[in-house]
Coordinates of N, CA and C in Angstrom, one line a residue:
X1 N 32.3 145.3 82.5 CA 32.5 146.6 82.0 C 31.9 146.8 80.7
X2 N 31.8 145.8 79.8 CA 31.0 145.9 78.6 C 29.9 145.0 78.6
X3 N 28.9 145.2 77.9 CA 27.7 144.4 77.9 C 28.1 143.0 77.5
X4 N 27.7 142.0 78.2 CA 27.8 140.6 77.9 C 29.3 140.2 77.9
X5 N 30.2 140.8 78.6 CA 31.6 140.5 78.8 C 31.7 139.6 79.9
X6 N 32.0 138.3 79.7 CA 32.2 137.3 80.8 C 33.6 137.0 81.1
X7 N 34.5 137.9 80.8 CA 35.9 137.5 81.0 C 36.3 137.6 82.5
X8 N 35.6 138.1 83.4 CA 35.8 138.1 84.8 C 34.5 138.2 85.6
X9 N 34.5 137.6 86.8 CA 33.3 137.6 87.6 C 33.0 138.8 88.4
X10 N 34.1 139.4 88.8 CA 33.9 140.6 89.7 C 35.1 141.5 89.6
X11 N 34.9 142.7 90.2 CA 36.0 143.7 90.2 C 35.9 144.2 91.7
X12 N 37.1 144.2 92.3 CA 37.3 144.7 93.5 C 38.3 146.0 93.5
X13 N 37.9 147.0 94.0 CA 38.7 148.2 93.9 C 39.1 148.6 95.3
X14 N 40.4 148.7 95.6 CA 40.9 149.1 96.9 C 41.8 150.3 96.7
X15 N 41.5 151.3 97.4 CA 42.2 152.6 97.3 C 43.1 152.8 98.5
X16 N 44.3 153.2 98.4 CA 45.1 153.5 99.5 C 46.1 154.6 99.1
X17 N 46.7 155.2 100.1 CA 47.6 156.3 100.0 C 49.0 155.8 99.6
X18 N 49.3 154.5 100.0 CA 50.6 153.9 99.7 C 50.5 152.5 99.5
X19 N 51.5 151.8 99.0 CA 51.4 150.4 98.6 C 51.2 149.5 99.9
X20 N 51.9 149.9 101.0 CA 51.8 149.2 102.3 C 50.4 149.1 102.7
X21 N 49.6 150.2 102.6 CA 48.2 150.3 103.0 C 47.3 149.2 102.2
X22 N 47.6 149.2 100.8 CA 46.9 148.4 100.0 C 47.2 147.0 100.2
X23 N 48.4 146.7 100.4 CA 48.8 145.3 100.7 C 48.3 144.8 102.0
X24 N 48.1 145.7 103.1 CA 47.5 145.3 104.3 C 46.1 145.0 104.0
X25 N 45.4 145.8 103.4 CA 44.0 145.5 103.0 C 43.8 144.2 102.3
X26 N 44.7 143.9 101.4 CA 44.6 142.6 100.7 C 44.9 141.4 101.7
X27 N 45.9 141.7 102.7 CA 46.1 140.6 103.6 C 44.8 140.3 104.5
X28 N 44.0 141.4 104.8 CA 42.8 141.2 105.5 C 41.8 140.5 104.6
X29 N 41.8 140.8 103.3 CA 40.9 140.1 102.5 C 41.1 138.5 102.4
X30 N 42.3 138.1 102.6 CA 42.5 136.7 102.6 C 41.7 136.0 103.6
X31 N 41.3 136.6 104.7 CA 40.6 135.9 105.8 C 39.0 135.5 105.3
X32 N 38.7 136.1 104.1 CA 37.4 135.9 103.7 C 37.4 134.8 102.5
X33 N 38.6 134.4 102.1 CA 38.7 133.6 100.9 C 39.0 132.2 101.3
X34 N 38.7 131.2 100.5 CA 39.1 129.8 100.9 C 40.7 129.8 100.8
X35 N 41.3 128.8 101.5 CA 42.8 128.7 101.7 C 43.5 128.5 100.3
X36 N 42.7 127.8 99.4 CA 43.4 127.6 98.0 C 43.5 128.9 97.2
X37 N 42.7 129.9 97.6 CA 43.0 131.2 96.9 C 44.0 132.2 97.6
X38 N 44.5 131.8 98.8 CA 45.4 132.8 99.4 C 46.6 133.2 98.6
X39 N 47.2 132.2 97.9 CA 48.4 132.5 97.1 C 48.1 133.5 96.0
X40 N 46.9 133.5 95.4 CA 46.5 134.4 94.3 C 46.6 135.8 94.8
X41 N 46.3 136.1 96.1 CA 46.2 137.5 96.6 C 47.6 138.0 96.5
X42 N 48.7 137.3 96.8 CA 50.0 137.8 96.8 C 50.5 138.1 95.3
X43 N 49.8 137.4 94.4 CA 50.3 137.7 92.9 C 49.4 138.7 92.2
X44 N 48.5 139.4 92.8 CA 47.7 140.4 92.2 C 48.6 141.7 91.9
X45 N 48.5 142.2 90.7 CA 49.1 143.3 90.4 C 48.5 144.6 91.1
X46 N 49.4 145.5 91.3 CA 48.9 146.8 91.9 C 49.1 147.9 90.8
X47 N 48.0 148.6 90.6 CA 48.1 149.7 89.6 C 48.2 151.0 90.3
X48 N 49.1 151.9 89.9 CA 49.3 153.2 90.4 C 48.8 154.3 89.5
X49 N 48.2 155.2 90.1 CA 47.7 156.3 89.4 C 48.3 157.6 90.1
X50 N 48.8 158.5 89.2 CA 49.4 159.7 89.8 C 48.6 160.8 89.3
X51 N 48.4 161.7 90.2 CA 47.7 163.0 89.9 C 48.5 164.0 89.8
X52 N 48.3 165.0 89.1 CA 49.2 166.2 88.9 C 48.3 167.5 88.6
X53 N 48.7 168.6 89.2 CA 48.0 169.9 88.9 C 48.9 170.6 88.0
X54 N 48.3 171.5 87.1 CA 49.0 172.3 86.3 C 49.7 173.3 87.2
X55 N 50.9 173.7 86.9 CA 51.8 174.6 87.7 C 51.0 175.9 88.1
X56 N 50.1 176.5 87.1 CA 49.4 177.7 87.4 C 48.4 177.6 88.5
X57 N 48.0 176.3 88.9 CA 47.1 176.1 89.9 C 47.6 175.9 91.3
X58 N 49.0 175.8 91.3 CA 49.7 175.6 92.6 C 49.8 176.9 93.4
X59 N 49.8 176.9 94.7 CA 49.8 178.3 95.4 C 51.3 178.8 95.3
X60 N 51.4 180.1 95.4 CA 52.7 180.7 95.4 C 53.0 181.5 94.3

């Protein structure tokens, strides 16, 4: 993210409409990882972002 920042090796972004969809994507990701890393998948935090529109932009 910043020049010469070695704090992490990679960033994976998974977008989904609900938590179940994102967890399902993470479950499928486990198949590509070594067995010793499978537990780390379950401990990953999920971040939520809420979008909102100003009331004046809503129909009605």
